[in-house]
CSV table of C-alpha atoms in Angstrom, one decimal:
chain,number,residue,atom,x,y,z
A,10,MET,CA,76.3,67.2,35.7
A,11,ARG,CA,74.5,66.6,32.4
A,12,ASN,CA,72.1,69.5,33.1
A,13,HIS,CA,75.1,71.7,33.9
A,14,GLU,CA,76.9,70.8,30.7
A,15,TYR,CA,73.6,71.4,28.7
A,16,ASP,CA,73.2,74.9,30.2
A,17,LEU,CA,76.8,75.8,29.4
A,18,CYS,CA,76.6,74.6,25.8
A,19,ASN,CA,73.4,76.7,25.4
A,20,LEU,CA,75.0,80.0,26.5
A,21,PRO,CA,75.1,82.6,23.7
A,22,GLY,CA,78.0,81.9,21.5
A,23,ASP,CA,79.8,85.2,22.1
A,24,LEU,CA,79.5,84.8,25.9
A,25,PHE,CA,80.7,81.2,25.9
A,26,ARG,CA,83.7,82.2,23.8
A,27,GLU,CA,84.5,85.2,26.0
A,28,ILE,CA,84.4,83.0,29.1
A,29,LEU,CA,86.8,80.5,27.6
A,30,LEU,CA,89.2,83.2,26.4
A,31,ARG,CA,89.7,84.3,30.0
A,32,LEU,CA,90.7,80.8,31.3
A,33,PRO,CA,94.3,79.6,31.8
A,34,VAL,CA,95.8,77.0,29.5
A,35,LYS,CA,95.8,74.3,32.2
A,36,LEU,CA,92.0,74.6,32.7
A,37,LEU,CA,91.4,74.7,28.9
A,38,LEU,CA,93.3,71.5,28.4
A,39,GLN,CA,91.0,69.9,30.9
A,40,LEU,CA,87.9,71.3,29.3
A,41,ARG,CA,88.9,69.9,25.9
A,42,THR,CA,88.1,66.4,27.3
A,43,VAL,CA,84.5,67.3,28.1
A,44,CYS,CA,83.2,66.5,24.6
A,45,ARG,CA,84.1,66.5,21.0
A,46,SER,CA,82.5,69.9,20.2
A,47,TRP,CA,84.4,71.6,23.1
A,48,ASN,CA,87.7,70.0,22.0
A,49,SER,CA,87.1,71.1,18.4
A,50,PHE,CA,86.3,74.7,19.5
A,51,ILE,CA,89.2,75.1,22.0
A,52,SER,CA,91.6,73.5,19.5
A,53,SER,CA,90.6,75.6,16.6
A,54,HIS,CA,93.3,77.9,15.1
A,55,GLU,CA,91.2,81.0,15.5
A,56,PHE,CA,90.5,80.4,19.2
A,57,VAL,CA,94.1,79.4,20.0
A,58,MET,CA,95.5,82.6,18.4
A,59,HIS,CA,92.9,84.8,20.1
A,60,HIS,CA,93.5,83.2,23.4
A,61,HIS,CA,97.2,83.8,23.1
A,62,GLN,CA,96.6,87.5,22.2
A,63,ARG,CA,94.5,87.8,25.4
A,64,SER,CA,96.8,85.8,27.6
A,65,THR,CA,97.5,87.4,31.0
A,66,GLN,CA,99.8,84.6,32.2
A,67,PRO,CA,103.4,85.6,31.4
A,68,ARG,CA,106.1,83.1,32.2
A,69,LEU,CA,109.9,83.6,32.6
A,70,VAL,CA,112.2,80.9,31.2
A,71,TYR,CA,116.0,80.5,31.1
A,72,CYS,CA,118.7,77.8,30.8
A,73,SER,CA,120.4,77.0,34.0
A,74,LEU,CA,122.9,74.7,35.8
A,75,GLU,CA,121.1,75.2,39.1
A,76,SER,CA,119.6,71.7,38.9
A,77,ASP,CA,121.3,68.5,38.0
A,78,GLY,CA,122.7,69.2,34.6
A,79,LEU,CA,121.8,71.9,32.1
A,80,ASP,CA,118.0,72.3,32.3
A,81,ILE,CA,115.4,74.8,31.3
A,82,MET,CA,113.8,76.6,34.2
A,83,GLN,CA,110.6,78.6,34.4
A,84,CYS,CA,108.5,80.6,36.8
A,85,SER,CA,105.5,82.9,37.0
A,86,VAL,CA,106.3,86.5,36.2
A,87,SER,CA,103.3,87.6,38.3
A,88,SER,CA,104.8,85.9,41.3
A,89,LEU,CA,108.1,87.7,40.9
A,90,LEU,CA,106.2,91.1,40.6
A,91,TYR,CA,103.7,90.8,43.3
A,92,ASN,CA,104.5,88.0,45.7
A,93,GLN,CA,107.5,89.6,47.5
A,94,LEU,CA,106.8,88.0,50.9
A,95,GLN,CA,107.2,84.4,49.6
A,96,PRO,CA,109.9,83.0,47.4
A,97,THR,CA,108.9,82.3,43.8
A,98,ARG,CA,108.9,78.7,42.8
A,99,ILE,CA,111.4,77.9,40.0
A,100,GLU,CA,110.3,74.8,38.1
A,101,PRO,CA,112.8,72.7,36.1
A,102,LEU,CA,111.1,71.6,32.9
A,103,GLN,CA,113.3,68.4,32.6
A,104,ILE,CA,114.4,69.4,29.1
A,105,LYS,CA,118.1,68.5,29.4
A,106,TYR,CA,121.1,69.8,27.5
A,107,LYS,CA,119.2,72.1,25.2
A,108,THR,CA,119.4,75.9,25.0
A,109,ILE,CA,116.7,78.4,24.1
A,110,GLN,CA,117.4,80.2,20.8
A,111,GLY,CA,114.2,82.0,20.3
A,112,SER,CA,110.5,82.3,21.4
A,113,CYS,CA,107.3,83.2,19.6
A,114,ASN,CA,103.5,82.8,20.4
A,115,GLY,CA,104.3,80.7,23.6
A,116,LEU,CA,106.7,78.4,21.7
A,117,LEU,CA,110.4,78.0,22.5
A,118,CYS,CA,112.9,77.1,19.9
A,119,LEU,CA,115.5,74.7,21.4
A,120,CYS,CA,118.9,73.8,20.0
A,121,GLU,CA,120.9,70.7,21.1
A,122,GLY,CA,124.6,70.4,21.2
A,123,PHE,CA,127.4,72.8,20.2
A,124,PRO,CA,128.0,73.1,17.3
A,125,TYR,CA,124.2,72.8,17.1
A,126,ARG,CA,122.9,69.5,15.9
A,127,THR,CA,119.1,69.8,16.0
A,128,LEU,CA,116.3,72.3,16.2
A,129,THR,CA,113.0,71.7,18.0
A,130,LEU,CA,109.9,73.6,18.9
A,131,PHE,CA,108.5,73.2,22.4
A,132,ASN,CA,105.4,74.4,24.2
A,133,PRO,CA,106.1,74.5,27.9
A,134,CYS,CA,102.4,74.7,28.8
A,135,THR,CA,101.1,71.8,26.7
A,136,ARG,CA,104.4,70.0,26.6
A,137,SER,CA,104.0,69.4,22.9
A,138,VAL,CA,107.2,69.0,20.9
A,139,SER,CA,107.9,69.1,17.2
A,140,LEU,CA,110.1,66.7,15.3
A,141,ASN,CA,113.9,67.3,15.6
A,142,VAL,CA,115.2,69.2,12.5
A,143,PRO,CA,118.9,68.8,11.6
A,144,PHE,CA,120.6,72.2,12.1
A,145,GLU,CA,122.2,73.8,9.0
A,146,TYR,CA,124.8,76.5,9.4
A,147,PRO,CA,124.6,79.3,6.9
A,148,GLY,CA,128.3,79.3,6.1
A,149,GLY,CA,128.6,75.5,6.2
A,150,ASP,CA,131.7,75.8,8.4
A,151,TYR,CA,130.1,75.5,11.9
A,152,LEU,CA,131.1,79.0,12.9
A,153,GLN,CA,128.8,80.2,15.7
A,154,PRO,CA,125.9,82.1,14.2
A,155,VAL,CA,126.0,85.9,14.6
A,156,PHE,CA,122.2,86.0,15.2
A,157,CYS,CA,119.1,83.8,15.1
A,158,GLY,CA,115.5,83.9,16.0
A,159,LEU,CA,112.0,82.3,15.9
A,160,GLY,CA,109.1,84.0,14.2
A,161,TYR,CA,105.6,83.4,12.8
A,162,ASP,CA,104.6,83.9,9.1
A,163,ALA,CA,100.9,84.7,9.5
A,164,LEU,CA,100.3,84.7,5.7
A,165,ARG,CA,101.3,81.0,5.4
A,166,ASP,CA,100.6,80.0,9.1
A,167,LYS,CA,104.2,78.8,9.4
A,168,TYR,CA,106.8,79.1,12.1
A,169,LYS,CA,110.3,80.0,10.8
A,170,PHE,CA,113.7,80.0,12.4
A,171,VAL,CA,116.2,82.4,11.0
A,172,THR,CA,120.0,82.2,11.5
A,173,GLY,CA,122.9,84.2,10.1
A,174,SER,CA,126.7,83.7,10.3
A,175,LYS,CA,129.9,84.9,8.8
A,176,SER,CA,132.1,82.8,6.6
A,177,SER,CA,135.8,83.3,5.9
A,178,THR,CA,135.8,81.4,2.7
A,179,VAL,CA,135.8,84.5,0.4
A,180,ALA,CA,139.4,85.5,1.0
A,181,ALA,CA,141.9,85.6,3.8
A,182,GLY,CA,140.9,88.0,6.5
A,183,LEU,CA,137.6,88.8,4.8
A,184,PHE,CA,134.1,87.6,5.8
A,185,ARG,CA,131.0,87.0,3.9
A,186,TYR,CA,127.6,87.1,5.7
A,187,ARG,CA,125.0,84.4,5.0
A,188,ALA,CA,121.6,83.6,6.3
A,189,LYS,CA,119.3,80.6,6.2
A,190,VAL,CA,115.6,80.1,7.1
A,191,CYS,CA,114.1,76.9,8.4
A,192,THR,CA,110.3,76.5,7.8
A,193,PHE,CA,108.5,74.2,10.2
A,194,ASP,CA,105.9,72.1,8.4
A,195,PRO,CA,105.3,68.3,7.9
A,196,ASN,CA,108.6,68.3,5.9
A,197,PRO,CA,110.8,71.0,7.5
A,198,SER,CA,113.2,72.6,5.0
A,199,TRP,CA,116.0,75.0,5.0
A,200,LYS,CA,116.7,77.7,2.3
A,201,THR,CA,119.3,80.3,1.8
A,202,VAL,CA,118.0,83.9,1.7
A,203,ASP,CA,119.6,87.2,0.5
A,204,HIS,CA,121.5,88.9,3.2
A,205,PRO,CA,122.8,92.5,3.3
A,206,MET,CA,126.4,92.3,2.4
A,207,PHE,CA,127.9,94.8,4.8
A,208,PRO,CA,130.0,94.3,7.9
A,209,TYR,CA,128.2,94.7,11.2
A,210,PHE,CA,127.9,93.1,14.6
A,211,THR,CA,124.7,92.2,16.4
A,212,SER,CA,124.6,92.8,20.1
A,213,CYS,CA,121.5,90.7,20.7
A,214,TYR,CA,121.9,87.1,19.6
A,215,SER,CA,118.2,86.0,19.7
A,216,GLY,CA,115.9,88.1,17.6
A,217,THR,CA,112.8,89.9,19.0
A,218,PHE,CA,109.6,88.9,17.2
A,219,VAL,CA,106.9,91.6,16.7
A,220,SER,CA,104.5,92.5,13.9
A,221,GLY,CA,105.5,89.6,11.7
A,222,THR,CA,109.2,90.5,11.9
A,223,LEU,CA,112.4,89.5,13.7
A,224,ASN,CA,114.6,92.3,15.0
A,225,TRP,CA,118.2,92.5,16.2
A,226,MET,CA,120.3,95.5,17.5
A,227,ALA,CA,123.3,95.9,15.3
A,228,HIS,CA,126.2,98.4,14.7
A,229,VAL,CA,129.1,99.0,12.3
A,230,PRO,CA,132.2,97.4,13.8
A,231,ASP,CA,134.4,100.5,13.7
A,232,ASN,CA,131.8,102.8,15.1
A,233,ASP,CA,130.1,101.9,18.4
A,234,ASN,CA,127.8,105.0,18.0
A,235,GLU,CA,126.2,103.9,14.8
A,236,TRP,CA,123.5,101.6,16.1
A,237,PHE,CA,120.5,100.5,14.1
A,238,ILE,CA,117.9,97.7,14.1
A,239,LEU,CA,118.4,94.8,11.6
A,240,THR,CA,115.0,93.5,10.6
A,241,PHE,CA,113.7,90.3,8.8
A,242,ASP,CA,110.2,90.1,7.4
A,243,LEU,CA,108.9,86.6,7.8
A,244,GLU,CA,106.4,86.8,4.9
A,245,THR,CA,108.7,88.3,2.3
A,246,GLU,CA,111.9,86.7,3.8
A,247,SER,CA,113.8,89.9,3.3
A,248,PHE,CA,116.2,91.9,5.5
A,249,GLY,CA,115.9,95.6,6.2
A,250,ARG,CA,116.9,98.2,8.8
A,251,LEU,CA,115.3,100.7,11.1
A,252,CYS,CA,116.8,103.8,12.7
A,253,LEU,CA,116.8,104.4,16.5
A,254,PRO,CA,115.2,107.5,18.0
A,255,ARG,CA,116.7,110.6,16.4
A,256,ASN,CA,117.1,112.6,19.6
A,257,ASN,CA,118.8,109.7,21.4
A,258,HIS,CA,122.3,109.8,19.8
A,259,THR,CA,122.8,106.1,20.5
A,260,HIS,CA,126.0,106.6,22.3
A,261,THR,CA,126.3,104.2,25.1
A,262,GLY,CA,128.6,106.2,27.3
A,263,SER,CA,131.6,105.2,29.3
A,264,CYS,CA,130.1,101.9,30.3
A,265,ASP,CA,129.9,100.9,26.7
A,266,TYR,CA,126.6,99.0,27.2
A,267,ALA,CA,124.7,98.3,24.0
A,268,PRO,CA,121.1,99.3,23.5
A,269,SER,CA,118.8,96.3,23.9
A,270,LEU,CA,115.6,95.2,22.2
A,271,GLN,CA,112.5,93.6,23.7
A,272,VAL,CA,108.7,93.6,23.3
A,273,LEU,CA,106.9,95.7,26.0
A,274,LYS,CA,103.1,96.3,26.0
A,275,ASN,CA,103.0,94.5,22.6
A,276,PHE,CA,105.3,97.1,21.0
A,277,LEU,CA,108.9,96.9,19.8
A,278,SER,CA,110.9,98.4,22.6
A,279,MET,CA,114.5,99.7,23.0
A,280,SER,CA,116.2,100.3,26.3
A,281,PHE,CA,119.2,102.5,26.6
A,282,GLN,CA,121.6,104.1,29.0
A,283,PRO,CA,122.1,107.8,28.0
A,284,ALA,CA,125.7,108.8,27.7
A,285,CYS,CA,125.6,112.3,29.1
A,286,ASP,CA,122.7,112.1,31.6
A,287,ILE,CA,124.1,111.6,35.1
A,288,ASN,CA,120.6,111.3,36.5
A,289,THR,CA,119.2,108.5,34.3
A,290,ALA,CA,120.1,104.9,34.5
A,291,CYS,CA,117.9,103.7,31.7
A,292,THR,CA,115.5,105.1,29.1
A,293,ILE,CA,112.8,102.8,27.6
A,294,TRP,CA,111.4,103.6,24.2
A,295,ILE,CA,108.5,102.0,22.3
A,296,MET,CA,107.8,102.1,18.6
A,297,LYS,CA,104.0,102.8,18.6
A,298,ASP,CA,103.6,102.1,14.8
A,299,TYR,CA,106.1,99.4,13.7
A,300,GLY,CA,108.3,100.5,10.9
A,301,VAL,CA,107.5,104.2,11.4
A,302,GLU,CA,110.6,105.7,12.9
A,303,LYS,CA,108.8,108.9,13.9
A,304,SER,CA,106.6,106.9,16.2
A,305,TRP,CA,109.4,106.2,18.7
A,306,THR,CA,108.1,107.4,22.1
A,307,ILE,CA,109.7,107.4,25.5
A,308,LEU,CA,107.8,105.0,27.7
A,309,PHE,CA,109.7,105.4,31.0
A,310,THR,CA,113.0,106.5,32.5
A,311,ILE,CA,114.7,104.9,35.4
A,312,PRO,CA,116.7,107.3,37.5
A,313,PHE,CA,119.8,106.7,39.5
A,314,GLY,CA,118.9,106.8,43.1
A,315,ASN,CA,120.5,104.1,45.3
A,316,ALA,CA,123.3,101.6,45.5
A,317,ILE,CA,121.3,99.1,43.5
A,318,ILE,CA,121.0,101.1,40.3
A,319,ARG,CA,124.4,102.6,39.7
A,320,SER,CA,126.3,103.9,36.7
A,321,ASP,CA,128.1,100.6,36.2
A,322,ILE,CA,124.9,98.5,36.0
A,323,TRP,CA,123.4,97.5,32.7
A,324,LEU,CA,119.6,96.9,32.7
A,325,GLU,CA,117.6,95.0,30.2
A,326,PRO,CA,113.8,95.2,30.6
A,327,LEU,CA,111.9,91.9,30.4
A,328,TYR,CA,108.3,92.7,31.1
A,329,ILE,CA,106.2,95.7,32.2
A,330,SER,CA,102.8,95.2,33.9
A,331,GLU,CA,99.7,97.3,33.3
A,332,ASP,CA,100.3,99.0,36.7
A,333,GLU,CA,103.8,100.0,35.7
A,334,ILE,CA,106.0,97.4,37.5
A,335,LEU,CA,109.1,96.4,35.6
A,336,LEU,CA,110.9,93.0,35.7
A,337,ALA,CA,114.4,93.6,34.4
A,338,TYR,CA,117.7,91.8,34.0
A,339,GLY,CA,120.5,93.6,35.8
A,340,LYS,CA,124.1,92.8,35.1
A,341,PHE,CA,126.8,94.0,37.5
A,342,ASN,CA,129.1,91.9,39.8
A,343,TRP,CA,126.8,88.9,38.9
A,344,SER,CA,123.7,88.7,36.9
A,345,ASN,CA,120.4,89.2,38.8
A,346,LEU,CA,116.7,89.9,38.4
A,347,LEU,CA,115.2,93.0,39.8
A,348,VAL,CA,111.7,94.4,40.1
A,349,TYR,CA,111.3,98.2,39.8
A,350,ASN,CA,108.1,100.0,40.7
A,351,PHE,CA,107.9,103.1,38.6
A,352,ARG,CA,105.2,104.7,40.7
A,353,LYS,CA,107.0,104.1,44.0
A,354,GLY,CA,110.5,104.3,42.7
A,355,GLU,CA,111.4,101.1,44.6
A,356,VAL,CA,113.8,98.3,43.6
A,357,VAL,CA,113.3,94.8,44.9
A,358,HIS,CA,115.4,91.6,44.3
A,359,PRO,CA,112.8,88.8,44.4
A,360,MET,CA,113.6,85.6,46.2
A,361,VAL,CA,113.3,82.2,44.4
A,362,GLU,CA,113.2,78.6,45.4
A,363,ILE,CA,114.2,75.7,43.1
A,364,GLU,CA,111.5,73.1,43.0
A,365,GLY,CA,112.8,69.7,43.8
A,366,SER,CA,116.2,70.9,44.9
A,367,ARG,CA,118.0,68.9,47.6
A,368,ASP,CA,118.4,71.6,50.1
A,369,ARG,CA,115.2,73.5,49.3
A,370,SER,CA,117.2,76.6,50.0
A,371,THR,CA,116.0,80.1,49.1
A,372,ILE,CA,118.4,82.0,46.8
A,373,TYR,CA,118.6,85.2,44.9
A,374,PRO,CA,117.9,84.7,41.2
A,375,LEU,CA,121.0,83.8,39.2
A,376,SER,CA,123.5,84.5,42.1
A,377,LYS,CA,124.1,80.8,42.7
A,378,SER,CA,126.5,80.4,39.7
A,379,VAL,CA,128.6,82.5,37.4
A,380,TYR,CA,127.1,81.1,34.2
A,381,GLU,CA,125.5,83.6,31.9
A,382,LYS,CA,121.7,83.4,31.6
A,383,TYR,CA,119.5,84.4,28.7
A,384,PHE,CA,115.9,85.1,29.6
A,385,HIS,CA,112.8,84.8,27.6
A,386,VAL,CA,109.3,86.0,28.6
A,387,TYR,CA,106.4,84.2,27.0
A,388,HIS,CA,102.7,84.1,27.5
A,389,GLU,CA,100.9,80.8,28.1
A,390,SER,CA,99.6,79.4,24.9
A,391,LEU,CA,97.7,76.5,23.3
A,392,VAL,CA,99.7,76.8,20.1
A,393,SER,CA,100.7,73.5,18.8
A,394,CYS,CA,104.3,72.6,17.8
A,395,LEU,CA,102.9,70.2,15.2
A,396,PRO,CA,102.1,71.6,11.7
């Protein structure tokens, strides 16, 4: 064993690093116990961030009442995409009575209670947990936030939680919009930030993190056709807006489904049901150069073609593999997951099994209850929740 360790440690540095970058988090956690030098290298900020960028282990998480009490559930995305002959194992994380309000770099932002009482960062892979931070509402009146999200300020190496709400304290019948930012460090703190003072609604509650920014789909209340992307730069702590693709007139059609935001293939992505195209169920765009509106490019289109993808179904993409297989959230009679193979044009509803359930029964995802689900896809990470 000693000779084996000696040989490994004397591999060329670049080769040794490349080997470790390809290993899953679970194995890396074990290797950290080999010796102090390995622990120091694997725990270094540079290695942790590079490993996350190279991660090929996506995981799906959501809050559920499918186990005893409200719990956070997770499963392997790869199993959902490729293991169609066996039910995917759904694992309860035993994080009771907390909801997911954002995700970033493999971390989940959890809120407890409603109105929210505390804010916590949690890494599902390492099980590390930050200290609880008392939640502060932007308006101070405990109205439900209009939007929120978790992001990473690379300049300061800090994770930040952003939340905005509307307050009716200005005048009767009028609302004022406010926003606050919580910075996670040894002494977490909240601060009020400037907020664009115009009325709008956000259709996506939890922000999408990409390129150092949080992003929400929004529109003017009296005009459902006027959609745009509300942005927040984590470094400058300032709001802005981006236009949607010019040749997609952002009209949601008779179904009135809002465009949705996600990160696909590491790009900011927008999915949309064209209003006047009777052949297309969903169009997926990506912004190849973040902030450059001319870089919007159609990635894929999903055609109508069978009873599963119909005109009354709203689809929200969650993940696209390198070989063009899509995991999406479909909403119709009840919420469900579906897998769509672009090359074959096939739709599959993967089966799942709840780990530790009493009956061990196989079920369709999300069809067991009528409660709404909000999904997050994250990549396994060694990122620590502790500053």
